Structures are given as structure tokens and as C-alpha cells.
């Protein structure tokens, strides 16, 4: 470290997830000296997004032995004085479990490519194995997965398993033996057909069919930088608290967004588009005139349902679904409202359903025809934007910087400092720690939830449309009562999260079991594994899976502060990502903690307007409409008869 | 406010701490030099008019989050009969996040130009250029961005990096090169203008930026017709 770190701050924040980052910006903005650290080499913690190779490195990190590579750290025990005690922090994050990777795309080795590693921590690791040698022979777990995989998955056609065994496979197995304490199971399956490239026709020509691009694994690796794969899949409600905060604090200037273009429903085995806005309803070809009128009437009622309590008072304590049945709505309309608009669990009460419907409708039309926005380059940008705000106001950033323990003064019972991995003591008045950094002792009494996640790379959209650049939000209702609905977000390449001609699909639900067990049934309903030989699967053909990742993420959002054991009062805990679709939980958490720490302080007020500060040179604003019109006109004259588009056409 | 702007150019200024990134910018935009600049926390931006190729250019510059609004025009012949429109240039400073090598990947998104600065009196800042190039390659979303190497602080006596070394490095990595002094104003104007000109002369570099415009959030509502509520608010 070329530059030495100051040793005194007002606030030390450990973890760079969304709530921590918002807090960092808020504290720094209100004049506090902020140190923001993360033990990882990247921003965002479990809110991060990765390039393809970055994700592969992350997967490796997930399965690494917790003590590995920690030998160099300076022991902190001697640095604690008699009047103090230490609260050790966790050495390794274990909030990710049951990681499983499937590769369906062909492992053409012809043009093996490398992508530059993003996790600079282990560049050698990545370069040596993951990238140059695709997962062909790396069946890393001993478990016989092919039997447990559904017959539809071509797990059995893997003739290449006995190919070259990479030396590291052995290492990995040893690692797994050691890892028994956390019960983490990481396996990488290879389900590619594994055909040698010489056996393949160079161009797969199905001239009769709409053209389907052939994407190979090495292309994905080569174009890996085009991917920004989020660990959490969330969207921003256009009238939600995160949008409000981004605008209020002016952090929005660091980010750009895309509108979600479609809300989809999955009904009777088919994906359908849900008409949401008034214009959508009118233009819908699927709905009859009567249905249109029913839907309009009901949605209009939902907007001010509070004014008409008589309409639903008999149902206040009964499920929304039952209420919908009484509302002269056809079954498909009931489905749309219940699952795709209100997006509630079937047991949801009528009032909550109405409230959710109203919220959805209120968000429509602010930025587009659906209520949602998605950040360009992925959700992982958002914490970084807040970090930048914090840095602009003087916050200091250290990644790859592990805090070993909190130092507590015995007499006052307050935390006074932290000791980092260099053995340096850094003091502060307030400490904000993300849940996954707290040790097992601290969290002994804590009950966590789990989130099941799947990340898929596919070759087509789940619902074809005129444009292939659609961003879709689909809710798949539970197959049987008591199960959880699965949220599916399909991102196209213009969101800057995946390479051209592919889609990045995120599946999310709260866990009942492992991520694969929870989500694979839905994946099978919507997609078919990639195969070289095109099998006609009826109309329309399902999009094909090129690559899939399943994992469980710990959900600490429901944990109350009091269930952590032995934390001093000036240590505040931020939870990891919650399972919800919006970011409301993170924003609320950050704001609540900020008000607890600095009562009465303004939370992320707008920075002073830059245009008010200094203004010199020409007396006209550069943006003054008149100026530009004038100049364009001048140009027009000088360019003679050349075509000049009107500036208006270039507006976003 | 940006209605008449054709495109946005994003230019990054990177390099080790203390090489004078912010000073260079302030010299360029404001023609000031402040040896105590390190204390400019939370200051935002400034507006200035300059001339490039005899055409007027107007800038608004953000300090620390340097962002220059550039509504200027170059000679039409540069564009081979292409339509010329005003555009915005954002000069992004590192906000101090380079200090512990913790620049966010999002800082690099969509940049068309990079000004890579070292201090000619500190060899270590020259040696570290490789790291910065590495980082650029890792995070920059496009391959054809224009890079410029600037050796700063040539007014100082105790030079450690020879001009030829800088030139050699720049050639090796196909970068523009200039030596400058933010203090005496030497070469500063030239550096910024040359970079912008090079970008403008590479039309594919900035034109494509228009094709994937995202939504920028602002205080204004940007609803397309119907306004909020997707039209349901209005009476049926």
C-alpha cells in the first residue's frame, strides 16, 4: 500500500453492499470522515455484478477454504489492552451455498479465448484454469448428478468426463473434505454434449427455421466483458424509494437506466404479455372488448380503493385471490392481476393485494409503460454510485482490506476501534458492519432466511416480439399450493449485462430447498438445453440454455438487531440483500440507521447546484435553447444544402 | 437542459495520487492553479468558454467529479459532410478513489477518452502506468478509446522521467503524448484539445453512443404521454 491510511475517522463502514454504500454517502455528505472498507476485491458484496470471468473467479472464491491465504495477517490478540476486549469478525463469508454450474453451450476449443480477470485478487488462478480450459473435464464433485438431474437435461450425454483430468481437481476435492464445517457444497457439472469440434458442421444451417445463432462457450468467454451478472436480481420501482433517493441526492447522475419493456405472465404453459398501461389494455389483441372493459374498471378502482371501502370490506381478512373471483374478471385477468401486477403470494390478504396493485399502477408511465427501471450495467452499479458520492465528499475507500476485530472498551462498553489485517488500529466513533462479517459467536442466536437464485445465459427471449431488445419481468406462480412464486427477469444485450445475441435471465425465489431444487422446474418449463442438433419442439421453440448457475444466498433482512449477541451500542448492522423485487428494504434500512446515528441530520440532501457556483466566460448559458438554435442555424447556412437532422430527433 | 446536445463524450483522467490530475483540469478550465487543491472536497463544477480550431466551445466543468459540458463546433470539413451537433463532454476525476486503487468499475463505463497522467519528478508514478493501463483494459467497455499520456509538472527542477521515456511509452501503447505543467500552463490546453479532436475524428467512437441511450433520472418527470399511472388516473 503506497499510501498509509489515516488512523482516525468518524465512521468506519465494513462492507460495500447497497445499504452500507448509501450510509457511506449519507455520512460523508453530512461532513463525517468516513472509512469504507471491504475485504473483497470488488465493490458490492452480495450486491455485486461480475463479468463472466469475474463470476467464475467469484465461484472459486466461494469454494475456497476459509483459512486459505490468511497466513500473512498480523495477529491482533497482542494488540488488545487490558481495559479492552475484542469482538472477532468472520474470516470468510459463508453466505453463499449450494453453488452449481451447468454448461450447455458447445465447448468448441477451436478459438479458445481469454478474458481479462476482474477479480484482481487471483489473476493467476483464473488465467491458468477457468478460462483457457473450459469446464469440460472439470466435474469437480463426486456426486452423481446425472441421476438427480431431470431426464430433459442432457447430463447423461457427457462422453468427455474421462478426458484429461486437471491437476487441480484433486486439490479441489481435498478442499471440500476440509470444508465440512460449513456444509457448503460446490459442484460444477458439465452437461455439454462435449462433441469434438471436428465432428461438428461448421455452420448449422436450419434454413427452414427462423435463424438461431450458434453460441459457443468460448464465445461467451471471449465476450465475457460484455456480461455484468448480478448476484441479486432487483428492479427499481419508478416511484420507489431508491429512485427518489437517487434523484434527491443527485447520485442519479452517475447511473443510467433502461425501462423494463414488458410484464409477462406464465399461464397454462405459455408465456403471455400482460397489458398494464391504459394504452396497452386498449391495444391488446389477446383481450376481448368485454375483458378490456372489466380490466380497466377494476384497475381504475384499485387506484383509489381506499375511497370505496364498501367494495371489499367483506374480504379484508380473506385472500386477494378470493376477492378477485368475485370481481367479474375472467380467469386470465385474475391471473394477470394476482401474479403479474400485484405479484403477491396466493395467501396475500385482499387489502395488501389492493395496495400492491395500486403501487404498481402508480409507478406506470413515469419513465415508460411498465413500473420498473433497470440500471445499465446491472444492479451492481448502484452501490458503486453511492460509493462515488461518498468519495467525492472525502470518504476513503479500501478494498481487499480485512478488518480482524472490533475493539471494545470494557468500561464504557463502546466500540472504539478496529484492527485491520496489517495489525493497524483505526479508531472511530461509529461502526457499521454488514451481517456477513459478523462471527458465528455474534450470530449464534440469529435465524436467517435463504434466497434461491439462478442465472441463465440463453439464446432467445421467452416471448418473441418485433424487437429483440426487450427487458421482461415474468412471475411464474407456484406449481402447487404452499410453494413460492418464482420471479424471472430477462435482460437483453442493450442493458449492457450480456453479449449480443444472448439473454441474461435471473430467477429468484425465497428458498424452500437448494436453489436448483427450487428453480429447476421453472427453468425446464421455460427453456430447453442447448443442443447442436435442432429438435423441433413444437411452436414456438423454447429458448435454449447456454449456461446456468444456481446458488443460495443468505437472507439476513429479517434479522432484528437484538438477536446479535454482544455487540456494543455504537456498532450498527446492515443486512445483506433481501428477497424482494424492489430496493425498498435497503433504502429504509440505511435511512433508519442514519437517523439513529445522527438524529436530526438531513439524509443525503442534494449537493449544491454546480451551476450556481461559478459562472464565467460567455454571458449565456451553454444550454440556453436560443444559443444552440442559433448555432445550428449558422451551421446549416455554412453547410449549404447538406442534410441536417433536426436536433429533436436525437433526443433520447 | 440537454435538449440540443447530440451526444455525450466521457473522458477519464487517471493516474497515481498527487500527479496533478485535478490541477491540470483546473488549469484547463479555469486557468487557475492552486497548490492546495487537495482540499477541494465536494466542490462541483465550473463553466467556461474556449476556442478550438477557431470555433467557440463552451464548457461546464465539475471539479472532482469533473464533467465538462462542451457545446462546441469544429470545422465542418473534419466530419466529411457529417452532420455536426453540439455534444457534451464529461471529464471525470477519480474523486480520490485512486488512492487505494479502489476506483469503481462504473467509473470507466462508456468512456471514449482517457488522460493518463504521471509526474515527471516522481519515477514511481511513471512505473505505475502499466497498472493503470491494465485497469483500463479490464474495465473499459470499448477497445477504440483514445488515450493520451501527460507528463505533468515539467516546471519542477528535479525531473526523474526523461521526455523520451514518456514518448517511448506512449508510442508503445499507441497513445497521444504531451508534457505539461499545470502550474505554468505549459501544454495543458493542447492536451485537452488534441484529445477531444482525436475523438471527434474517430466518428465511430462517439456516434455509437447514441444508439443505446439509457434513461437519466432527473427531477423532471419524463413520462411519455399519459403521465404517471399509465393513463389510469384520467377519467375513462
PDB file of N, CA and C in Angstrom, chain A residues 511-554:
ATOM      1  N   UNK A 511     -36.144 -19.423  -0.516  1.00  0.00           N
ATOM      2  CA  UNK A 511     -35.800 -20.839  -0.633  1.00  0.00           C
ATOM      3  C   UNK A 511     -36.710 -21.739   0.179  1.00  0.00           C
ATOM      4  N   UNK A 512     -37.063 -22.874  -0.426  1.00  0.00           N
ATOM      5  CA  UNK A 512     -37.638 -23.971   0.332  1.00  0.00           C
ATOM      6  C   UNK A 512     -36.581 -25.059   0.447  1.00  0.00           C
ATOM      7  N   UNK A 513     -35.660 -25.067  -0.507  1.00  0.00           N
ATOM      8  CA  UNK A 513     -34.655 -26.124  -0.578  1.00  0.00           C
ATOM      9  C   UNK A 513     -33.410 -25.515  -1.218  1.00  0.00           C
ATOM     10  N   UNK A 514     -32.606 -26.332  -1.887  1.00  0.00           N
ATOM     11  CA  UNK A 514     -31.464 -25.734  -2.576  1.00  0.00           C
ATOM     12  C   UNK A 514     -31.978 -24.978  -3.799  1.00  0.00           C
ATOM     13  N   UNK A 515     -31.148 -24.079  -4.274  1.00  0.00           N
ATOM     14  CA  UNK A 515     -31.564 -23.235  -5.399  1.00  0.00           C
ATOM     15  C   UNK A 515     -31.968 -24.087  -6.592  1.00  0.00           C
ATOM     16  N   UNK A 516     -31.201 -25.138  -6.865  1.00  0.00           N
ATOM     17  CA  UNK A 516     -31.516 -25.922  -8.051  1.00  0.00           C
ATOM     18  C   UNK A 516     -32.856 -26.640  -7.880  1.00  0.00           C
ATOM     19  N   UNK A 517     -33.063 -27.189  -6.691  1.00  0.00           N
ATOM     20  CA  UNK A 517     -34.345 -27.882  -6.476  1.00  0.00           C
ATOM     21  C   UNK A 517     -35.519 -26.913  -6.567  1.00  0.00           C
ATOM     22  N   UNK A 518     -35.313 -25.705  -6.072  1.00  0.00           N
ATOM     23  CA  UNK A 518     -36.396 -24.722  -6.119  1.00  0.00           C
ATOM     24  C   UNK A 518     -36.676 -24.223  -7.533  1.00  0.00           C
ATOM     25  N   UNK A 519     -35.629 -24.036  -8.301  1.00  0.00           N
ATOM     26  CA  UNK A 519     -35.788 -23.283  -9.548  1.00  0.00           C
ATOM     27  C   UNK A 519     -35.733 -24.117 -10.818  1.00  0.00           C
ATOM     28  N   UNK A 520     -35.147 -25.300 -10.742  1.00  0.00           N
ATOM     29  CA  UNK A 520     -35.002 -26.079 -11.963  1.00  0.00           C
ATOM     30  C   UNK A 520     -36.335 -26.395 -12.636  1.00  0.00           C
ATOM     31  N   UNK A 521     -37.388 -26.696 -11.861  1.00  0.00           N
ATOM     32  CA  UNK A 521     -38.675 -26.961 -12.527  1.00  0.00           C
ATOM     33  C   UNK A 521     -39.127 -25.792 -13.406  1.00  0.00           C
ATOM     34  N   UNK A 522     -38.913 -24.585 -12.931  1.00  0.00           N
ATOM     35  CA  UNK A 522     -39.313 -23.419 -13.725  1.00  0.00           C
ATOM     36  C   UNK A 522     -38.400 -23.272 -14.941  1.00  0.00           C
ATOM     37  N   UNK A 523     -37.107 -23.512 -14.721  1.00  0.00           N
ATOM     38  CA  UNK A 523     -36.167 -23.432 -15.847  1.00  0.00           C
ATOM     39  C   UNK A 523     -36.589 -24.414 -16.938  1.00  0.00           C
ATOM     40  N   UNK A 524     -36.994 -25.600 -16.523  1.00  0.00           N
ATOM     41  CA  UNK A 524     -37.396 -26.602 -17.521  1.00  0.00           C
ATOM     42  C   UNK A 524     -38.669 -26.215 -18.256  1.00  0.00           C
ATOM     43  N   UNK A 525     -39.543 -25.511 -17.567  1.00  0.00           N
ATOM     44  CA  UNK A 525     -40.775 -25.092 -18.229  1.00  0.00           C
ATOM     45  C   UNK A 525     -40.495 -24.052 -19.314  1.00  0.00           C
ATOM     46  N   UNK A 526     -39.516 -23.206 -19.044  1.00  0.00           N
ATOM     47  CA  UNK A 526     -39.309 -22.066 -19.941  1.00  0.00           C
ATOM     48  C   UNK A 526     -38.233 -22.303 -20.999  1.00  0.00           C
ATOM     49  N   UNK A 527     -37.275 -23.190 -20.692  1.00  0.00           N
ATOM     50  CA  UNK A 527     -36.111 -23.297 -21.567  1.00  0.00           C
ATOM     51  C   UNK A 527     -35.825 -24.743 -21.912  1.00  0.00           C
ATOM     52  N   UNK A 528     -35.018 -24.915 -22.933  1.00  0.00           N
ATOM     53  CA  UNK A 528     -34.567 -26.244 -23.283  1.00  0.00           C
ATOM     54  C   UNK A 528     -33.041 -26.191 -23.377  1.00  0.00           C
ATOM     55  N   UNK A 529     -32.385 -27.268 -22.961  1.00  0.00           N
ATOM     56  CA  UNK A 529     -30.921 -27.217 -23.001  1.00  0.00           C
ATOM     57  C   UNK A 529     -30.419 -27.073 -24.425  1.00  0.00           C
ATOM     58  N   UNK A 530     -29.312 -26.408 -24.543  1.00  0.00           N
ATOM     59  CA  UNK A 530     -28.722 -26.188 -25.855  1.00  0.00           C
ATOM     60  C   UNK A 530     -28.250 -27.515 -26.427  1.00  0.00           C
ATOM     61  N   UNK A 531     -28.564 -27.759 -27.684  1.00  0.00           N
ATOM     62  CA  UNK A 531     -28.044 -28.947 -28.347  1.00  0.00           C
ATOM     63  C   UNK A 531     -27.668 -28.541 -29.752  1.00  0.00           C
ATOM     64  N   UNK A 532     -26.660 -29.204 -30.261  1.00  0.00           N
ATOM     65  CA  UNK A 532     -26.196 -28.858 -31.599  1.00  0.00           C
ATOM     66  C   UNK A 532     -27.245 -29.181 -32.644  1.00  0.00           C
ATOM     67  N   UNK A 533     -27.841 -30.342 -32.486  1.00  0.00           N
ATOM     68  CA  UNK A 533     -28.863 -30.736 -33.449  1.00  0.00           C
ATOM     69  C   UNK A 533     -30.193 -30.185 -32.989  1.00  0.00           C
ATOM     70  N   UNK A 534     -30.812 -29.479 -33.866  1.00  0.00           N
ATOM     71  CA  UNK A 534     -32.051 -28.801 -33.530  1.00  0.00           C
ATOM     72  C   UNK A 534     -33.185 -29.831 -33.510  1.00  0.00           C
ATOM     73  N   UNK A 535     -33.857 -29.896 -32.390  1.00  0.00           N
ATOM     74  CA  UNK A 535     -35.017 -30.785 -32.327  1.00  0.00           C
ATOM     75  C   UNK A 535     -36.257 -29.915 -32.394  1.00  0.00           C
ATOM     76  N   UNK A 536     -37.145 -30.287 -33.222  1.00  0.00           N
ATOM     77  CA  UNK A 536     -38.345 -29.473 -33.344  1.00  0.00           C
ATOM     78  C   UNK A 536     -39.225 -29.714 -32.135  1.00  0.00           C
ATOM     79  N   UNK A 537     -39.444 -28.654 -31.396  1.00  0.00           N
ATOM     80  CA  UNK A 537     -40.190 -28.857 -30.159  1.00  0.00           C
ATOM     81  C   UNK A 537     -41.506 -28.140 -30.176  1.00  0.00           C
ATOM     82  N   UNK A 538     -42.105 -28.147 -31.302  1.00  0.00           N
ATOM     83  CA  UNK A 538     -43.411 -27.516 -31.361  1.00  0.00           C
ATOM     84  C   UNK A 538     -43.272 -26.030 -31.503  1.00  0.00           C
ATOM     85  N   UNK A 539     -44.365 -25.375 -31.375  1.00  0.00           N
ATOM     86  CA  UNK A 539     -44.410 -23.960 -31.714  1.00  0.00           C
ATOM     87  C   UNK A 539     -44.791 -23.163 -30.484  1.00  0.00           C
ATOM     88  N   UNK A 540     -44.129 -22.113 -30.160  1.00  0.00           N
ATOM     89  CA  UNK A 540     -42.827 -21.737 -30.711  1.00  0.00           C
ATOM     90  C   UNK A 540     -41.727 -22.491 -29.997  1.00  0.00           C
ATOM     91  N   UNK A 541     -40.578 -22.658 -30.630  1.00  0.00           N
ATOM     92  CA  UNK A 541     -39.497 -23.369 -29.947  1.00  0.00           C
ATOM     93  C   UNK A 541     -39.055 -22.598 -28.708  1.00  0.00           C
ATOM     94  N   UNK A 542     -38.730 -23.338 -27.671  1.00  0.00           N
ATOM     95  CA  UNK A 542     -38.281 -22.667 -26.439  1.00  0.00           C
ATOM     96  C   UNK A 542     -36.880 -22.090 -26.637  1.00  0.00           C
ATOM     97  N   UNK A 543     -36.596 -21.020 -25.908  1.00  0.00           N
ATOM     98  CA  UNK A 543     -35.208 -20.540 -25.931  1.00  0.00           C
ATOM     99  C   UNK A 543     -34.286 -21.606 -25.332  1.00  0.00           C
ATOM    100  N   UNK A 544     -33.038 -21.588 -25.796  1.00  0.00           N
ATOM    101  CA  UNK A 544     -32.114 -22.629 -25.336  1.00  0.00           C
ATOM    102  C   UNK A 544     -31.151 -22.099 -24.282  1.00  0.00           C
ATOM    103  N   UNK A 545     -30.864 -22.966 -23.355  1.00  0.00           N
ATOM    104  CA  UNK A 545     -29.935 -22.631 -22.280  1.00  0.00           C
ATOM    105  C   UNK A 545     -28.515 -22.836 -22.753  1.00  0.00           C
ATOM    106  N   UNK A 546     -27.684 -21.821 -22.568  1.00  0.00           N
ATOM    107  CA  UNK A 546     -26.276 -21.980 -22.896  1.00  0.00           C
ATOM    108  C   UNK A 546     -25.454 -22.278 -21.648  1.00  0.00           C
ATOM    109  N   UNK A 547     -25.886 -21.685 -20.568  1.00  0.00           N
ATOM    110  CA  UNK A 547     -25.086 -21.795 -19.347  1.00  0.00           C
ATOM    111  C   UNK A 547     -26.022 -21.514 -18.179  1.00  0.00           C
ATOM    112  N   UNK A 548     -25.813 -22.182 -17.075  1.00  0.00           N
ATOM    113  CA  UNK A 548     -26.683 -21.959 -15.925  1.00  0.00           C
ATOM    114  C   UNK A 548     -25.905 -22.047 -14.626  1.00  0.00           C
ATOM    115  N   UNK A 549     -26.280 -21.206 -13.702  1.00  0.00           N
ATOM    116  CA  UNK A 549     -25.667 -21.203 -12.377  1.00  0.00           C
ATOM    117  C   UNK A 549     -26.786 -21.168 -11.342  1.00  0.00           C
ATOM    118  N   UNK A 550     -26.674 -22.013 -10.342  1.00  0.00           N
ATOM    119  CA  UNK A 550     -27.621 -21.979  -9.224  1.00  0.00           C
ATOM    120  C   UNK A 550     -26.856 -21.713  -7.930  1.00  0.00           C
ATOM    121  N   UNK A 551     -27.417 -20.928  -7.054  1.00  0.00           N
ATOM    122  CA  UNK A 551     -26.826 -20.806  -5.715  1.00  0.00           C
ATOM    123  C   UNK A 551     -27.860 -20.277  -4.729  1.00  0.00           C
ATOM    124  N   UNK A 552     -27.593 -20.536  -3.468  1.00  0.00           N
ATOM    125  CA  UNK A 552     -28.418 -19.969  -2.408  1.00  0.00           C
ATOM    126  C   UNK A 552     -27.658 -18.836  -1.748  1.00  0.00           C
ATOM    127  N   UNK A 553     -28.385 -17.760  -1.492  1.00  0.00           N
ATOM    128  CA  UNK A 553     -27.783 -16.630  -0.787  1.00  0.00           C
ATOM    129  C   UNK A 553     -28.528 -16.442   0.535  1.00  0.00           C
ATOM    130  N   UNK A 554     -27.744 -16.183   1.567  1.00  0.00           N
ATOM    131  CA  UNK A 554     -28.358 -15.986   2.872  1.00  0.00           C
ATOM    132  C   UNK A 554     -29.137 -14.675   2.876  1.00  0.00           C
TER     133      UNK A 554
END
